[in-house]
Amino acid sequence: MKLFYGRSQEGPAMNKRAIPFLPMGGIFDQDDVSAANSVLQQACAETGNFFPLPEEILFQEALAKHEGAAKAVAVNSCGTALDCCMMALGIQPGDEVVTTPLTFVCTAGAVIGQGGTVVFADVDPLTLNLDPASVRQRITPRTKAIIPVHFSGLACDIEAFDRITSETGVPVIYDAAHAVGAKYRGKPIGGRGKASCYSFQSNKNMTCLGEGGAVTSDDAAFAESVRQKKTFGYVYGPQLRVVTIGFNYRMTKPQYAVGLTQLAKISRVIAMRQRAMRRMNDLLRDVNEVIPPAGHGPDHGSHLYVIRLNTDRVSFTREAFIKRLKEEYGVATALHYPAVWSWEAFAALGYNEEKAGCPVAAKACKQVVSLPIFPRTTDEDCDYIAWAVKQALADLKG
Ligand SMILES: Cc1ncc(COP(=O)(O)O)c(C=O)c1O
């Protein structure tokens, strides 16, 4: 159906279509299927087994190299990666951990899981990453860790966090769930801070058959503590020892095999995403009602394309905008993220906006809208999405 909007100021009318928010953030091809099939076939042979896992070692080595870290320990999710890091740091009741409110629940949940207290610091208004200056104001003698998130795939101000660690001794664990392949000043991020936690869940830029995660670190002793937490506290040797209370956070053999094929194409996936995101930034640059995301240069991991509805300039709500985009123009969106304190489980623990005192994050959490940009998003898709954004804004302005 050809549409014509007589009052449109936003360029020629476009054919309406549906742009879904895909559940798969990367590219899953025949090479991934073949890798999974081949290990399954080996495992199912009469002499085969699901153990030992040479693919685990190969995946960990490849990931460590790719992310510029001395060590990588693969686990079954980023949630468990963060849990292992909190355990390896010995977080316990009375300890405080500083993090961002603009994140997925498990960044903060990992702290609470160990009995610790989450202290929210504010974000930078441009990048939406944790603001090191705000973090400094939150540090007390009880602060045992800082967890910045490389939000959307854009690396945090790592040097500023390095300075905080060298001045205060507080270690930094990066939540790099969005950031496989991201760089900081042209270099991989996985060896920075005490450790970095990655997600390979299916909507990320690469996946290990739907779930997966890893901890990378330059600190071999810390990586070993994480490895023990992942595998029942085992230390292998002539005699098996159990040296700490540990758990089973392992992935399966086909997942490690697919992790290798996914890792081999992550640069291509990121380049495809970056291209679409740069185009979106160009298309939305002059739209005063939205704030496009910062910094889609070559270092950006480009996992999410998060715009903000400039609520200072419009009289309608973000929810009305999202509804109009979907119902009138077929463009699906997602929310990354409601503020952590706004979830009922965190509210029940006493966390709230007022207590957190993070005005920039509080506002951003009510403005963010993630647009559906994926590796195979074409120029035409970008043009349509940008047109739909402008149309929806014009409709709502009346
Ligand atoms: C910032 C952030 N941290 C952690 C996670 C958890 O990742 P996983 O699903 O692998 O546990 C996510 C997942 O979306 C995330 O966005």
GROMACS .gro file of C-alpha atoms in nm, residues 97-291:
model
  195
   97VAL     CA    1   2.938  -0.223   4.541
   98VAL     CA    2   2.891   0.084   4.321
   99THR     CA    3   2.714   0.043   3.989
  100THR     CA    4   2.483   0.210   3.739
  101PRO     CA    5   2.103   0.217   3.759
  102LEU     CA    6   2.086   0.201   3.377
  103THR     CA    7   2.149  -0.171   3.341
  104PHE     CA    8   1.996  -0.514   3.334
  105VAL     CA    9   1.887  -0.637   3.676
  106CYS     CA   10   2.159  -0.896   3.718
  107THR     CA   11   2.441  -0.638   3.737
  108ALA     CA   12   2.295  -0.529   4.071
  109GLY     CA   13   2.148  -0.870   4.151
  110ALA     CA   14   2.496  -1.025   4.159
  111VAL     CA   15   2.583  -0.797   4.453
  112ILE     CA   16   2.264  -0.871   4.642
  113GLY     CA   17   2.309  -1.243   4.576
  114GLN     CA   18   2.620  -1.232   4.797
  115GLY     CA   19   2.444  -1.026   5.066
  116GLY     CA   20   2.612  -0.702   4.959
  117THR     CA   21   2.455  -0.358   4.922
  118VAL     CA   22   2.418  -0.187   4.585
  119VAL     CA   23   2.515   0.180   4.575
  120PHE     CA   24   2.400   0.354   4.261
  121ALA     CA   25   2.615   0.624   4.100
  122ASP     CA   26   2.505   0.850   3.817
  123VAL     CA   27   2.578   0.821   3.446
  124ASP     CA   28   2.741   1.057   3.199
  125PRO     CA   29   2.469   1.251   3.011
  126LEU     CA   30   2.637   1.197   2.674
  127THR     CA   31   2.750   0.834   2.681
  128LEU     CA   32   2.509   0.699   2.947
  129ASN     CA   33   2.806   0.511   3.095
  130LEU     CA   34   2.880   0.521   3.467
  131ASP     CA   35   3.031   0.861   3.552
  132PRO     CA   36   3.366   0.816   3.734
  133ALA     CA   37   3.318   1.150   3.917
  134SER     CA   38   2.987   1.030   4.060
  135VAL     CA   39   3.145   0.697   4.156
  136ARG     CA   40   3.418   0.877   4.354
  137GLN     CA   41   3.152   1.052   4.562
  138ARG     CA   42   3.000   0.715   4.655
  139ILE     CA   43   3.319   0.546   4.774
  140THR     CA   44   3.333   0.467   5.146
  141PRO     CA   45   3.551   0.235   5.356
  142ARG     CA   46   3.285  -0.031   5.288
  143THR     CA   47   3.317  -0.011   4.906
  144LYS     CA   48   3.455  -0.342   4.783
  145ALA     CA   49   3.399  -0.314   4.406
  146ILE     CA   50   3.274  -0.099   4.120
  147ILE     CA   51   3.076  -0.248   3.830
  148PRO     CA   52   3.059  -0.014   3.530
  149VAL     CA   53   2.862  -0.137   3.228
  150HIS     CA   54   2.994  -0.075   2.876
  151PHE     CA   55   2.643   0.039   2.788
  152SER     CA   56   2.525  -0.051   2.436
  153GLY     CA   57   2.881  -0.158   2.349
  154LEU     CA   58   3.045   0.182   2.405
  155ALA     CA   59   3.346   0.138   2.634
  156CYS     CA   60   3.344   0.329   2.963
  157ASP     CA   61   3.613   0.579   3.061
  158ILE     CA   62   3.848   0.296   3.159
  159GLU     CA   63   4.145   0.521   3.239
  160ALA     CA   64   3.938   0.718   3.490
  161PHE     CA   65   3.836   0.392   3.659
  162ASP     CA   66   4.202   0.277   3.659
  163ARG     CA   67   4.286   0.597   3.848
  164ILE     CA   68   4.010   0.532   4.101
  165THR     CA   69   4.149   0.182   4.163
  166SER     CA   70   4.505   0.304   4.203
  167GLU     CA   71   4.398   0.578   4.446
  168THR     CA   72   4.147   0.376   4.651
  169GLY     CA   73   4.238   0.011   4.594
  170VAL     CA   74   3.878  -0.065   4.494
  171PRO     CA   75   3.872  -0.321   4.208
  172VAL     CA   76   3.662  -0.271   3.896
  173ILE     CA   77   3.461  -0.553   3.740
  174TYR     CA   78   3.329  -0.448   3.400
  175ASP     CA   79   2.989  -0.569   3.286
  176ALA     CA   80   3.079  -0.624   2.922
  177ALA     CA   81   2.754  -0.804   2.835
  178HIS     CA   82   2.709  -0.566   2.539
  179ALA     CA   83   3.072  -0.528   2.453
  180VAL     CA   84   3.234  -0.831   2.295
  181GLY     CA   85   3.465  -0.686   2.029
  182ALA     CA   86   3.438  -0.331   2.165
  183LYS     CA   87   3.759  -0.132   2.198
  184TYR     CA   88   3.889   0.145   2.420
  185ARG     CA   89   4.129   0.384   2.246
  186GLY     CA   90   4.171   0.124   1.970
  187LYS     CA   91   4.253  -0.168   2.201
  188PRO     CA   92   4.041  -0.461   2.327
  189ILE     CA   93   3.886  -0.418   2.670
  190GLY     CA   94   3.898  -0.766   2.821
  191GLY     CA   95   4.219  -0.724   3.021
  192ARG     CA   96   4.116  -0.397   3.186
  193GLY     CA   97   4.017  -0.357   3.550
  194LYS     CA   98   4.012  -0.669   3.765
  195ALA     CA   99   3.791  -0.857   3.517
  196SER     CA  100   3.523  -0.824   3.249
  197CYS     CA  101   3.199  -1.024   3.223
  198TYR     CA  102   3.056  -1.109   2.881
  199SER     CA  103   2.719  -1.238   2.765
  200PHE     CA  104   2.659  -1.474   2.475
  201GLN     CA  105   2.285  -1.492   2.525
  202SER     CA  106   2.101  -1.503   2.194
  203ASN     CA  107   2.020  -1.134   2.157
  204LYS     CA  108   2.388  -1.036   2.198
  205ASN     CA  109   2.623  -0.982   1.904
  206MET     CA  110   2.735  -1.344   1.931
  207THR     CA  111   2.576  -1.643   2.099
  208CYS     CA  112   2.673  -1.987   2.224
  209LEU     CA  113   2.348  -2.158   2.114
  210GLY     CA  114   2.125  -1.919   2.303
  211GLU     CA  115   2.311  -1.880   2.633
  212GLY     CA  116   2.669  -1.832   2.742
  213GLY     CA  117   2.909  -1.602   2.915
  214ALA     CA  118   3.268  -1.551   3.018
  215VAL     CA  119   3.500  -1.374   3.259
  216THR     CA  120   3.823  -1.235   3.117
  217SER     CA  121   4.109  -1.105   3.327
  218ASP     CA  122   4.479  -1.023   3.321
  219ASP     CA  123   4.500  -1.145   3.679
  220ALA     CA  124   4.570  -1.519   3.659
  221ALA     CA  125   4.498  -1.580   4.028
  222PHE     CA  126   4.161  -1.406   4.002
  223ALA     CA  127   4.073  -1.604   3.687
  224GLU     CA  128   4.163  -1.924   3.874
  225SER     CA  129   3.926  -1.828   4.160
  226VAL     CA  130   3.650  -1.774   3.906
  227ARG     CA  131   3.729  -2.109   3.741
  228GLN     CA  132   3.698  -2.284   4.076
  229LYS     CA  133   3.360  -2.119   4.143
  230LYS     CA  134   3.245  -2.235   3.801
  231THR     CA  135   3.342  -2.600   3.863
  232PHE     CA  136   3.256  -2.717   4.216
  233GLY     CA  137   3.574  -2.572   4.365
  234TYR     CA  138   3.779  -2.841   4.191
  235VAL     CA  139   4.152  -2.831   4.146
  236TYR     CA  140   4.263  -3.110   3.916
  237GLY     CA  141   4.583  -3.304   3.977
  238PRO     CA  142   4.700  -3.656   4.061
  239GLN     CA  143   4.435  -3.632   4.330
  240LEU     CA  144   4.120  -3.424   4.275
  241ARG     CA  145   4.084  -3.153   4.543
  242VAL     CA  146   3.788  -2.936   4.638
  243VAL     CA  147   3.946  -2.615   4.760
  244THR     CA  148   3.644  -2.382   4.782
  245ILE     CA  149   3.266  -2.403   4.772
  246GLY     CA  150   3.190  -2.396   4.402
  247PHE     CA  151   2.906  -2.461   4.163
  248ASN     CA  152   2.840  -2.588   3.813
  249TYR     CA  153   2.826  -2.295   3.573
  250ARG     CA  154   2.967  -2.478   3.271
  251MET     CA  155   2.839  -2.464   2.914
  252THR     CA  156   2.799  -2.776   2.701
  253LYS     CA  157   3.036  -2.901   2.433
  254PRO     CA  158   2.826  -2.782   2.133
  255GLN     CA  159   2.802  -2.437   2.292
  256TYR     CA  160   3.181  -2.401   2.311
  257ALA     CA  161   3.213  -2.523   1.951
  258VAL     CA  162   2.959  -2.267   1.832
  259GLY     CA  163   3.129  -1.999   2.043
  260LEU     CA  164   3.437  -2.052   1.824
  261THR     CA  165   3.249  -2.007   1.496
  262GLN     CA  166   3.060  -1.708   1.634
  263LEU     CA  167   3.381  -1.545   1.755
  264ALA     CA  168   3.534  -1.591   1.410
  265LYS     CA  169   3.270  -1.360   1.261
  266ILE     CA  170   3.221  -1.108   1.541
  267SER     CA  171   3.427  -0.836   1.366
  268ARG     CA  172   3.208  -0.871   1.056
  269VAL     CA  173   2.892  -0.855   1.267
  270ILE     CA  174   3.014  -0.542   1.445
  271ALA     CA  175   3.116  -0.374   1.118
  272MET     CA  176   2.769  -0.440   0.974
  273ARG     CA  177   2.602  -0.301   1.286
  274GLN     CA  178   2.831   0.003   1.297
  275ARG     CA  179   2.749   0.089   0.940
  276ALA     CA  180   2.374   0.085   1.005
  277MET     CA  181   2.415   0.278   1.330
  278ARG     CA  182   2.622   0.550   1.166
  279ARG     CA  183   2.355   0.587   0.900
  280MET     CA  184   2.087   0.616   1.171
  281ASN     CA  185   2.291   0.886   1.346
  282ASP     CA  186   2.312   1.082   1.019
  283LEU     CA  187   1.940   1.042   0.957
  284LEU     CA  188   1.839   1.151   1.307
  285ARG     CA  189   2.100   1.424   1.358
  286ASP     CA  190   1.862   1.716   1.301
  287VAL     CA  191   1.560   1.573   1.479
  288ASN     CA  192   1.533   1.793   1.787
  289GLU     CA  193   1.286   1.571   1.967
  290VAL     CA  194   1.530   1.281   1.998
  291ILE     CA  195   1.885   1.250   2.126
   0.00000   0.00000   0.00000
